Amino acid sequence: MAAALLGAPAATAEVQYPRQQWMRESTAGLFLHWGMFTAPRHVDCEAWEHDVTAGGWSADYWVDEARKLGASYIVLATFHSRLGYARPWPSKIPGSCSTERDFLGELVNAGKAKGIKVELYMTDDPQWHNEVPGVQTLDSDAYSAYKGEKVDLTTRQGFGRFSYDQFFEVMENYPDLAGFWIDNDNEYWESHHLYEQIRAKRPSWLLTNNNEDTPIMDTVSNEQKTGMTPAYDYPSAAFTPMPRISEGDYKLPTSGDWWYDGKDHPVDFRLSTGRYITNAGSSMKSLMAETAMVNGRFPPSQQEYNDFMADWTAPIRSSLQGTEGGGYMYGGMQPGFWNDGAHGVVTVRPGARTQYVHVVTRPGTDLVRLRDNGYRATKVTDVRTGKVMAFSQSGGYLTILGIADWDPYDTVFKVDTDGRQQSYYPQNTLRATASSAVTGHPAADVVDGSHENYWDSDGKLPASVTIDLGSRRKATSLAVNQREWSPTHARSTFGRPEDSARIKDYAVSTSDDGRHWRTVRTGALPSARGVQFIDIGERTARYLKLDVRNTWAGPQAPDFLGRLRIDEIKVAHGAPVSGSAQVPLEAESRSNDRDGGVRTSECGACSGSSRLVGFGGGARNSVTFRDVTATEAGNYRLQFDHTAGSATSLSVRVNGAAAIDVAVPAGNPDVPGSTAVSVSLVAGANTVEVFSRAARGPGLDRLAVGPLPPTSYVPKTTMTVDPHGLQWVGAGQQSVKVTAKLRLDADDVLDGVQLAPKVPAGWSVEGGPATASSMRLGETLEASWTLTSPPGADVASTTVPVTAAFLTLGTPHEVTQSIGVRPRQADRVFMREAEDSRNMLGTAGPTGCSPCSGGEKVRNIGGSAAADVRFPDVTVDRAGTYTLFIDYTVNGDRSFLVSVNDGAPVEAAVSGIGNSTPTTTTVPVTLAAGANTIRIYNDEESAPDLDRLSLGQP
């Protein structure tokens, strides 16, 4: 069978398969990095085995700790490049540490007895074979004697052969193993069709690959994602759509290595529980890494966390096990950012009638308000206390009221519903066409009822999709599920640039004949996971057209730039109304005093399905709220939900003080928007009067009062400064052209925005600051300047900060990106950082490297033609042969190929230990006078990481 499979074609993805069922039903796994180099490090295999046994190692301990975490499986990472390639099982294959005691077999049996699966970690990487000076962890001679021919285990090909044999020995000896967790790929495995053979020999086993979506694998694992907002929102950095199984594998200790390094590192309960819950709310599995000591026990901080989890998850287990993430392909309400600073996720039972609202970050008020996605709620219960909660539902929102029992990590509400069919048109009654599409992914896929099919706009933007309702019918909103194949924000992970391929600016139009269109809504969607909503008011038309003007992705991530994919678009014709409780501070409430022409008006998209209109002309047309309460005196965030067809304003007077004017932007006259200001309230009841000095004021839906965000809170923005990276310049006076762009990524408002460089003393700047009176979601501010160093002297080393300053609810903030300018070495005629924005990085990308020049380098070079770095405009005064200095980091033996002006390449073979130690090598290059292009690449194999290039004198 194996021989036959060697010629088999590559397998296609088996996204759903019966063998995966146990994993789909899982919430979490326990990831154990444990081996010969666990502290205290052993360099002798027998001594390590002796100390493990003498220390009282027990398989049952690991299994019991996994159960405390709610884990259904254990991944054992001992055959790991940084842990001595230890094999804690007897093996007939020599080449690395192998024990006489069968620790793996004991763990598999203990897990089987208690319902815990065990997967075995396998590495592709031989580069750390001599990490410990004087110690060689891979024995090429012993393996060569076993094979009867010379095999060098320190090479990728040789190690691939050695590890290939391990797979088959393990498959033969441990039939109750659940599968392999594979850390990337090895060329030998692929060329010998390893995975196809595993499928044939052990068809019930799972295959997991780390950091990439390999079609034959069952599971995609996402390693240690950071930089999200909130920090615990692990899924926002993931890149694989459901129903593909995804893991989030992360360390529970907040510092240190993946393995025990001799220290009891703390566990951040807030971060770890937040990851656990948000992963469950996105149908991702939490693969939690703990650092077992030599005897298998966990350090005290991790033991404490495990004990806590056993008690903490018990009352909410029903909301986590047997559920899927809500707001995606399984239905459910909308996850993400909710009211007054709240953030959370939704989990759903099959069919989505029973849903669980997980409030991970509590709001500043005693209510939670989230989009209901058309589900009509019938009952809301606090899962931990059993208390039946008051709630109200209208305008597309469910509001849970009077919350007093907040859990510090996750307050969970069970929401019983009677479904949502009454709010959306059946998908099979709709038809869709588009301006462009990739073959096999037509616009019809957005209304086919399946999230596994999707429309792809073929990289063309702007793009549009038109939905035919079949006849003139009422429509009130669109529910859009975009393809969850990109992170929610710009980032670089493992040297691969990523960005959000989600809709930013859009317009929705209606038509009766498909030719004459009326725009009914424009705006920007947030870059967020899960279903997103576009309210259009109550419209009657046959056709709806969604024009996508751009997406969030920037040019630094070419794989995502301009790419648009949408799974499903649902059309609502109303919003559920249920619950008997009243939402506080509704404008139309009878407890408010109205003056002049202010009156109630129907508004289907508004809270309570009504609003107040008739504002304008000053305080004679006003509404006064007399029950605006505050627990203590101080400054608060006062939010107005308003409707306005054109730009106008509101004014607010608190307790008779001077009125504050509030700008209201233009929008859809029947769809609420929000604006907030900071106001001073007294403890207890306050009187808030709202009017408009404009000739025609907006409609007023409701007020909301909450705490101001902490002064440390800065709305999420993206600022790009070009050029990026240290700028190396020649002698004399120098000028640098700088361009900066600020984008607001959050649903906040920035006031008084100013963008400008702060030049050092003696420098001059050409160009003034860019300013904006305000910025809202997705809006940008951009400017360029020319910076010139002091005359009559060589440029000195300096750093130029480019700063965006703004106000948020009256609090000043700044965000800064800096440009470093450095004089070149006297013997160099050219010098440029690899991460410089003038370079073209292909699929390679920058990553942090503190000892490197400029604190960054470019990694992920090599392995394909696209994974290269091109240095354009390498300018020299005269043609000739120059010495090219290549600054790099590498662990093991690798090669760069260097091509000038697409000519024949020159190889630069290098070796080293440690990927954070910059080293320099040289190659001769022949350059033409003027501008040249130097390409650094290796189409066949992985290349070293690149720090910088420079040219010596000819």
XYZ file of N, CA, C and O in Angstrom, residues 136-268:
532
model
N 25.683 16.899 21.210
C 25.020 16.605 19.948
C 23.812 15.711 20.242
O 23.966 14.593 20.723
N 22.613 16.245 19.997
C 21.405 15.494 20.349
C 20.940 14.558 19.243
O 20.056 13.737 19.475
N 21.500 14.704 18.047
C 21.150 13.803 16.942
C 22.376 12.965 16.589
O 23.459 13.499 16.325
N 22.182 11.652 16.581
C 23.288 10.714 16.369
C 23.225 10.172 14.943
O 22.582 9.154 14.669
N 23.903 10.870 14.033
C 23.871 10.464 12.630
C 24.546 9.116 12.405
O 24.090 8.304 11.577
N 25.633 8.855 13.128
C 26.357 7.599 12.929
C 25.479 6.398 13.288
O 25.440 5.399 12.562
N 24.776 6.488 14.421
C 23.942 5.361 14.845
C 22.802 5.131 13.855
O 22.498 3.980 13.500
N 22.201 6.205 13.386
C 21.098 6.043 12.423
C 21.632 5.535 11.092
O 20.994 4.702 10.428
N 22.812 6.006 10.676
C 23.411 5.534 9.418
C 23.688 4.043 9.475
O 23.440 3.306 8.505
N 24.217 3.571 10.623
C 24.471 2.133 10.769
C 23.163 1.354 10.701
O 23.089 0.268 10.108
N 22.117 1.894 11.285
C 20.799 1.234 11.269
C 20.245 1.146 9.847
O 19.678 0.134 9.443
N 20.473 2.185 9.035
C 19.945 2.217 7.678
C 20.876 1.561 6.670
O 20.471 1.260 5.540
N 22.148 1.365 7.055
C 23.094 0.759 6.131
C 23.630 1.722 5.102
O 24.185 1.296 4.078
N 23.511 3.012 5.341
C 24.054 4.011 4.430
C 24.205 5.321 5.203
O 23.596 5.513 6.249
N 25.012 6.208 4.665
C 25.307 7.449 5.351
C 24.106 8.396 5.294
O 23.590 8.703 4.225
N 23.657 8.854 6.476
C 22.558 9.820 6.576
C 22.965 10.874 7.601
O 23.295 10.531 8.740
N 22.921 12.129 7.200
C 23.257 13.232 8.095
C 21.964 13.791 8.696
O 21.200 14.480 8.030
N 21.734 13.500 9.973
C 20.498 13.923 10.615
C 20.434 15.426 10.857
O 19.354 15.947 11.149
N 21.557 16.125 10.718
C 21.529 17.563 10.952
C 21.063 18.346 9.727
O 20.901 19.566 9.806
N 20.861 17.653 8.614
C 20.292 18.298 7.430
C 18.779 18.057 7.406
O 18.279 17.093 7.991
N 18.046 18.906 6.706
C 16.600 18.741 6.642
C 16.225 17.438 5.942
O 15.285 16.754 6.348
N 16.960 17.079 4.911
C 16.657 15.835 4.203
C 16.921 14.626 5.096
O 16.098 13.704 5.197
N 18.057 14.632 5.784
C 18.390 13.512 6.655
C 17.465 13.425 7.852
O 17.013 12.330 8.226
N 17.166 14.569 8.466
C 16.250 14.550 9.596
C 14.850 14.158 9.150
O 14.122 13.471 9.880
N 14.455 14.598 7.956
C 13.154 14.206 7.439
C 13.038 12.695 7.312
O 11.988 12.105 7.616
N 14.122 12.070 6.904
C 14.119 10.593 6.773
C 14.027 9.932 8.144
O 13.271 8.975 8.333
N 14.792 10.445 9.100
C 14.775 9.895 10.455
C 13.383 10.046 11.082
O 12.820 9.088 11.624
N 12.827 11.233 11.016
C 11.519 11.465 11.619
C 10.422 10.713 10.872
O 9.433 10.272 11.483
N 10.592 10.538 9.577
C 9.644 9.750 8.778
C 9.528 8.340 9.354
O 8.424 7.796 9.520
N 10.635 7.765 9.710
C 10.609 6.429 10.308
C 9.883 6.427 11.650
O 9.207 5.453 12.005
N 10.007 7.546 12.412
C 9.324 7.616 13.706
C 7.808 7.513 13.547
O 7.130 6.864 14.349
N 7.278 8.194 12.536
C 5.833 8.164 12.301
C 5.338 6.718 12.190
O 4.337 6.337 12.800
N 6.049 5.913 11.429
C 5.569 4.552 11.170
C 5.739 3.650 12.386
O 4.886 2.803 12.677
N 6.822 3.847 13.130
C 6.996 3.050 14.337
C 5.903 3.386 15.360
O 5.323 2.490 15.983
N 5.600 4.672 15.515
C 4.556 5.087 16.451
C 3.197 4.561 16.009
O 2.412 4.068 16.821
N 2.889 4.641 14.716
C 1.603 4.130 14.224
C 1.455 2.642 14.501
O 0.371 2.164 14.841
N 2.548 1.935 14.400
C 2.504 0.490 14.612
C 2.329 0.148 16.083
O 1.565 -0.771 16.431
N 2.987 0.904 16.960
C 3.040 0.518 18.374
C 1.949 1.128 19.244
O 1.687 0.632 20.335
N 1.290 2.215 18.759
C 0.313 2.905 19.604
C -1.000 3.131 18.846
O -1.341 4.260 18.479
N -1.744 2.068 18.601
C -2.988 2.210 17.825
C -4.039 3.081 18.498
O -4.932 3.589 17.830
N -3.949 3.273 19.826
C -4.941 4.096 20.535
C -4.566 5.572 20.577
O -5.294 6.381 21.178
N -3.452 5.933 19.963
C -3.114 7.341 19.830
C -4.182 8.016 18.961
O -4.816 7.377 18.113
N -4.399 9.310 19.173
C -5.459 10.016 18.434
C -4.955 10.702 17.179
O -5.762 11.136 16.352
N -3.630 10.837 17.030
C -3.116 11.478 15.831
C -1.803 12.175 16.080
O -1.184 12.042 17.142
N -1.368 12.927 15.066
C -0.098 13.651 15.112
C -0.353 15.156 15.041
O -1.154 15.637 14.229
N 0.365 15.901 15.890
C 0.378 17.371 15.850
C 1.731 17.747 15.267
O 2.774 17.559 15.896
N 1.720 18.266 14.032
C 2.947 18.397 13.251
C 3.357 19.861 13.136
O 2.568 20.705 12.692
N 4.592 20.148 13.540
C 5.104 21.514 13.549
C 5.745 21.823 12.196
O 6.935 21.625 11.998
N 4.906 22.303 11.280
C 5.323 22.647 9.923
C 5.671 21.391 9.115
O 5.447 20.270 9.562
N 6.233 21.563 7.939
C 6.438 20.454 7.001
C 7.916 20.232 6.731
O 8.739 21.127 6.869
N 8.231 19.015 6.320
C 9.577 18.672 5.883
C 9.487 18.180 4.437
O 8.575 17.428 4.086
N 10.443 18.607 3.636
C 10.399 18.269 2.217
C 10.429 16.759 1.983
O 9.792 16.245 1.048
N 11.150 16.021 2.824
C 11.219 14.569 2.662
C 9.845 13.942 2.891
O 9.433 13.035 2.157
N 9.140 14.423 3.913
C 7.796 13.892 4.173
C 6.891 14.102 2.969
O 6.158 13.199 2.566
N 6.947 15.313 2.436
C 6.041 15.639 1.335
C 6.373 14.822 0.091
O 5.484 14.307 -0.585
N 7.662 14.710 -0.223
C 8.040 13.980 -1.431
C 7.765 12.484 -1.312
O 7.629 11.796 -2.325
N 7.653 11.984 -0.083
C 7.362 10.565 0.132
C 5.911 10.337 0.582
O 5.590 9.257 1.068
N 5.076 11.343 0.400
C 3.628 11.219 0.636
C 3.322 10.632 2.018
O 2.501 9.730 2.167
N 3.994 11.184 3.012
C 3.810 10.703 4.377
C 2.354 10.798 4.818
O 1.794 9.845 5.370
N 1.733 11.939 4.595
C 0.393 12.156 5.140
C -0.629 11.210 4.512
O -1.536 10.708 5.186
N -0.469 10.967 3.222
C -1.380 10.022 2.569
C -1.235 8.620 3.158
O -2.217 7.886 3.311
N -0.013 8.270 3.513
C 0.201 6.950 4.108
C -0.371 6.878 5.530
O -0.889 5.832 5.938
N -0.263 7.970 6.279
C -0.892 7.990 7.601
C -2.394 7.812 7.460
O -3.033 7.052 8.209
N -2.978 8.501 6.484
C -4.416 8.371 6.255
C -4.792 6.916 5.954
O -5.820 6.412 6.429
N -3.965 6.239 5.157
C -4.277 4.866 4.788
C -4.102 3.907 5.959
O -4.912 3.002 6.162
N -3.046 4.137 6.764
C -2.748 3.194 7.841
C -3.584 3.444 9.084
O -4.021 2.509 9.757
N -3.836 4.723 9.397
C -4.616 5.087 10.584
C -5.702 6.093 10.178
O -5.621 7.281 10.478
N -6.726 5.642 9.492
C -7.746 6.581 8.978
C -8.534 7.303 10.061
O -9.158 8.316 9.780
N -8.503 6.810 11.284
C -9.258 7.466 12.359
C -8.439 8.530 13.079
O -8.963 9.241 13.934
N -7.158 8.636 12.761
C -6.305 9.591 13.443
C -6.433 10.983 12.836
O -6.652 11.141 11.627
N -6.239 11.992 13.690
C -6.244 13.373 13.223
C -4.827 13.829 12.890
O -3.852 13.368 13.473
N -4.753 14.758 11.951
C -3.505 15.422 11.609
C -3.692 16.919 11.814
O -4.656 17.517 11.329
N -2.757 17.523 12.553
C -2.791 18.960 12.810
C -1.494 19.568 12.332
O -0.424 19.009 12.550
N -1.581 20.731 11.660
C -0.367 21.428 11.250
C -0.325 22.806 11.890
O -1.345 23.471 12.011
N 0.853 23.238 12.259
C 1.039 24.505 12.959
C 1.260 25.644 11.984
O 2.132 25.570 11.118
N 0.458 26.697 12.123
C 0.656 27.983 11.443
C 0.377 27.987 9.948
O 0.664 28.982 9.279
N -0.150 26.934 9.391
C -0.545 26.962 7.993
C -1.714 26.014 7.783
O -1.931 25.094 8.568
N -2.465 26.261 6.733
C -3.634 25.445 6.423
C -3.244 24.448 5.342
O -3.296 24.744 4.154
N -2.818 23.263 5.761
C -2.423 22.208 4.839
C -3.645 21.363 4.495
O -4.294 20.842 5.397
N -3.988 21.224 3.221
C -5.278 20.611 2.864
C -5.547 19.252 3.476
O -6.671 18.988 3.904
N -4.548 18.381 3.561
C -4.812 17.032 4.050
C -5.008 16.987 5.560
O -5.520 16.015 6.103
N -4.615 18.069 6.239
C -4.727 18.095 7.693
C -6.173 18.332 8.131
O -6.963 18.962 7.433
N -6.500 17.826 9.323
C -7.827 18.038 9.898
C -7.940 19.367 10.615
O -9.011 19.966 10.665
N -6.843 19.825 11.193
C -6.878 20.972 12.096
C -5.772 21.955 11.742
O -4.657 21.553 11.403
N -6.093 23.231 11.833
C -5.123 24.303 11.669
C -4.855 24.901 13.039
O -5.789 25.295 13.737
N -3.605 24.981 13.433
C -3.272 25.535 14.739
C -2.637 26.907 14.574
O -1.811 27.119 13.682
N -3.059 27.839 15.417
C -2.577 29.216 15.380
C -1.743 29.472 16.618
O -2.264 29.498 17.732
N -0.464 29.705 16.428
C 0.470 29.741 17.548
C 0.612 31.123 18.177
O 0.959 32.087 17.502
N 0.340 31.209 19.478
C 0.661 32.345 20.355
C 0.428 33.694 19.685
O 1.333 34.495 19.500
N -0.822 33.970 19.355
C -1.162 35.251 18.745
C -1.241 36.335 19.818
O -1.829 36.145 20.876
N -0.660 37.477 19.514
C -0.700 38.609 20.441
C -0.986 39.886 19.657
O -0.984 39.899 18.431
N -1.238 40.973 20.384
C -1.455 42.263 19.748
C -2.902 42.566 19.433
O -3.205 43.522 18.719
N -3.847 41.756 19.965
C -5.261 41.983 19.683
C -5.845 43.016 20.646
O -5.258 43.324 21.670
N -7.008 43.537 20.289
C -7.776 44.425 21.166
C -9.197 43.911 21.241
O -9.889 43.904 20.233
N -9.649 43.448 22.426
C -8.901 43.229 23.671
C -7.829 42.134 23.502
O -7.913 41.318 22.580
N -6.885 42.117 24.422
C -5.748 41.208 24.302
C -6.171 39.744 24.313
O -5.488 38.896 23.739
N -7.312 39.443 24.957
C -7.753 38.048 25.048
C -8.487 37.576 23.794
O -8.788 36.392 23.670
N -8.789 38.480 22.867
C -9.604 38.109 21.702
C -8.753 37.369 20.677
O -8.502 37.852 19.565
N -8.337 36.169 21.059
C -7.449 35.351 20.234
C -7.983 35.132 18.816
O -7.226 35.203 17.847
N -9.267 34.861 18.627
C -9.756 34.557 17.273
C -9.568 35.694 16.283
O -9.539 35.444 15.070
N -9.430 36.941 16.744
C -9.291 38.042 15.797
C -7.970 37.987 15.044
O -7.780 38.709 14.068
N -7.048 37.126 15.475
C -5.783 36.952 14.753
C -5.752 35.661 13.943
O -4.730 35.339 13.343
N -6.855 34.912 13.930
C -6.906 33.651 13.193
C -7.221 33.897 11.720
O -7.617 34.990 11.324
N -7.074 32.855 10.901
C -7.169 33.057 9.458
C -7.902 31.942 8.724
O -7.769 31.826 7.501
N -8.663 31.120 9.425
C -9.286 29.970 8.780
C -10.786 29.964 9.023
O -11.234 29.943 10.167
N -11.587 29.972 7.965
C -13.045 29.978 8.142
C -13.568 28.627 8.630
O -12.990 27.578 8.360
N -14.677 28.677 9.368
C -15.413 27.466 9.696
C -15.968 26.877 8.392
O -16.166 27.586 7.429
N -16.189 25.563 8.359
C -16.134 24.589 9.446
C -14.767 23.942 9.642
O -14.670 22.942 10.333
N -13.713 24.470 8.989
C -12.369 23.973 9.251
C -12.120 24.042 10.755
O -12.448 25.041 11.409
N -11.543 23.001 11.328
C -11.236 23.012 12.753
C -9.985 23.853 12.989
O -8.967 23.656 12.334
N -10.087 24.795 13.920
C -8.952 25.657 14.267
C -8.650 25.545 15.749
O -9.555 25.429 16.572
N -7.364 25.598 16.049
C -6.899 25.678 17.430
C -6.237 27.033 17.649
O -5.643 27.599 16.729
N -6.316 27.509 18.868
C -5.477 28.604 19.320
C -4.530 28.028 20.352
O -4.961 27.683 21.447
N -3.253 27.881 20.006
C -2.337 27.309 20.996
C -1.506 28.435 21.612
O -0.871 29.219 20.939
N -1.578 28.513 22.941
C -0.977 29.625 23.660
C -0.491 29.155 25.022
O -0.969 28.185 25.588
N 0.501 29.895 25.542
C 1.068 29.569 26.847
C 0.185 30.133 27.952
O -0.256 31.282 27.879
N -0.037 29.338 28.977
C -0.685 29.877 30.171
C 0.275 30.750 30.981
O -0.131 31.825 31.436
N 1.540 30.368 31.199
C 2.455 31.313 31.845
C 2.623 32.552 30.966
O 2.736 32.445 29.744
N 2.621 33.717 31.552
C 2.692 34.948 30.783
C 4.102 35.307 30.349
O 4.296 36.271 29.603
N 5.093 34.570 30.793
C 6.478 34.821 30.397
C 7.210 33.487 30.372
O 6.676 32.454 30.770
N 8.443 33.515 29.891
C 9.230 32.289 29.834
C 8.994 31.500 28.572
O 8.281 31.923 27.653
N 9.615 30.313 28.528
C 9.545 29.453 27.360
C 8.279 28.607 27.364
O 7.495 28.622 28.314
N 8.123 27.842 26.282
C 6.999 26.898 26.198
C 7.210 25.725 27.148
O 6.281 24.972 27.415
N 8.401 25.542 27.622
C 8.738 24.444 28.516
C 9.241 25.013 29.845
O 9.574 26.194 29.952
N 9.301 24.168 30.841
C 9.725 24.613 32.175
C 11.191 25.015 32.140
O 12.072 24.235 31.765
N 11.440 26.283 32.532
C 12.809 26.800 32.509
C 13.368 27.013 33.913
O 14.360 27.719 34.090
N 12.707 26.405 34.911
C 13.178 26.522 36.289
C 12.493 27.600 37.086
O 12.810 27.773 38.271
N 11.550 28.333 36.470
C 10.887 29.427 37.170
C 9.380 29.197 37.225
O 8.800 28.590 36.337
N 8.782 29.737 38.283
C 7.327 29.665 38.456
C 6.718 30.943 37.884
O 6.400 31.883 38.607
N 6.553 30.989 36.564
C 6.022 32.180 35.908
C 4.531 32.328 36.214
O 3.793 31.345 36.289
N 4.062 33.558 36.395
C 2.652 33.766 36.744
C 1.732 33.443 35.576
O 2.131 33.459 34.409
N 0.465 33.182 35.911
C -0.592 32.988 34.920
C -1.566 34.153 35.056
O -2.039 34.449 36.157
N -1.833 34.819 33.958
C -2.792 35.926 33.937
C -4.196 35.335 33.797
O -4.590 34.916 32.715
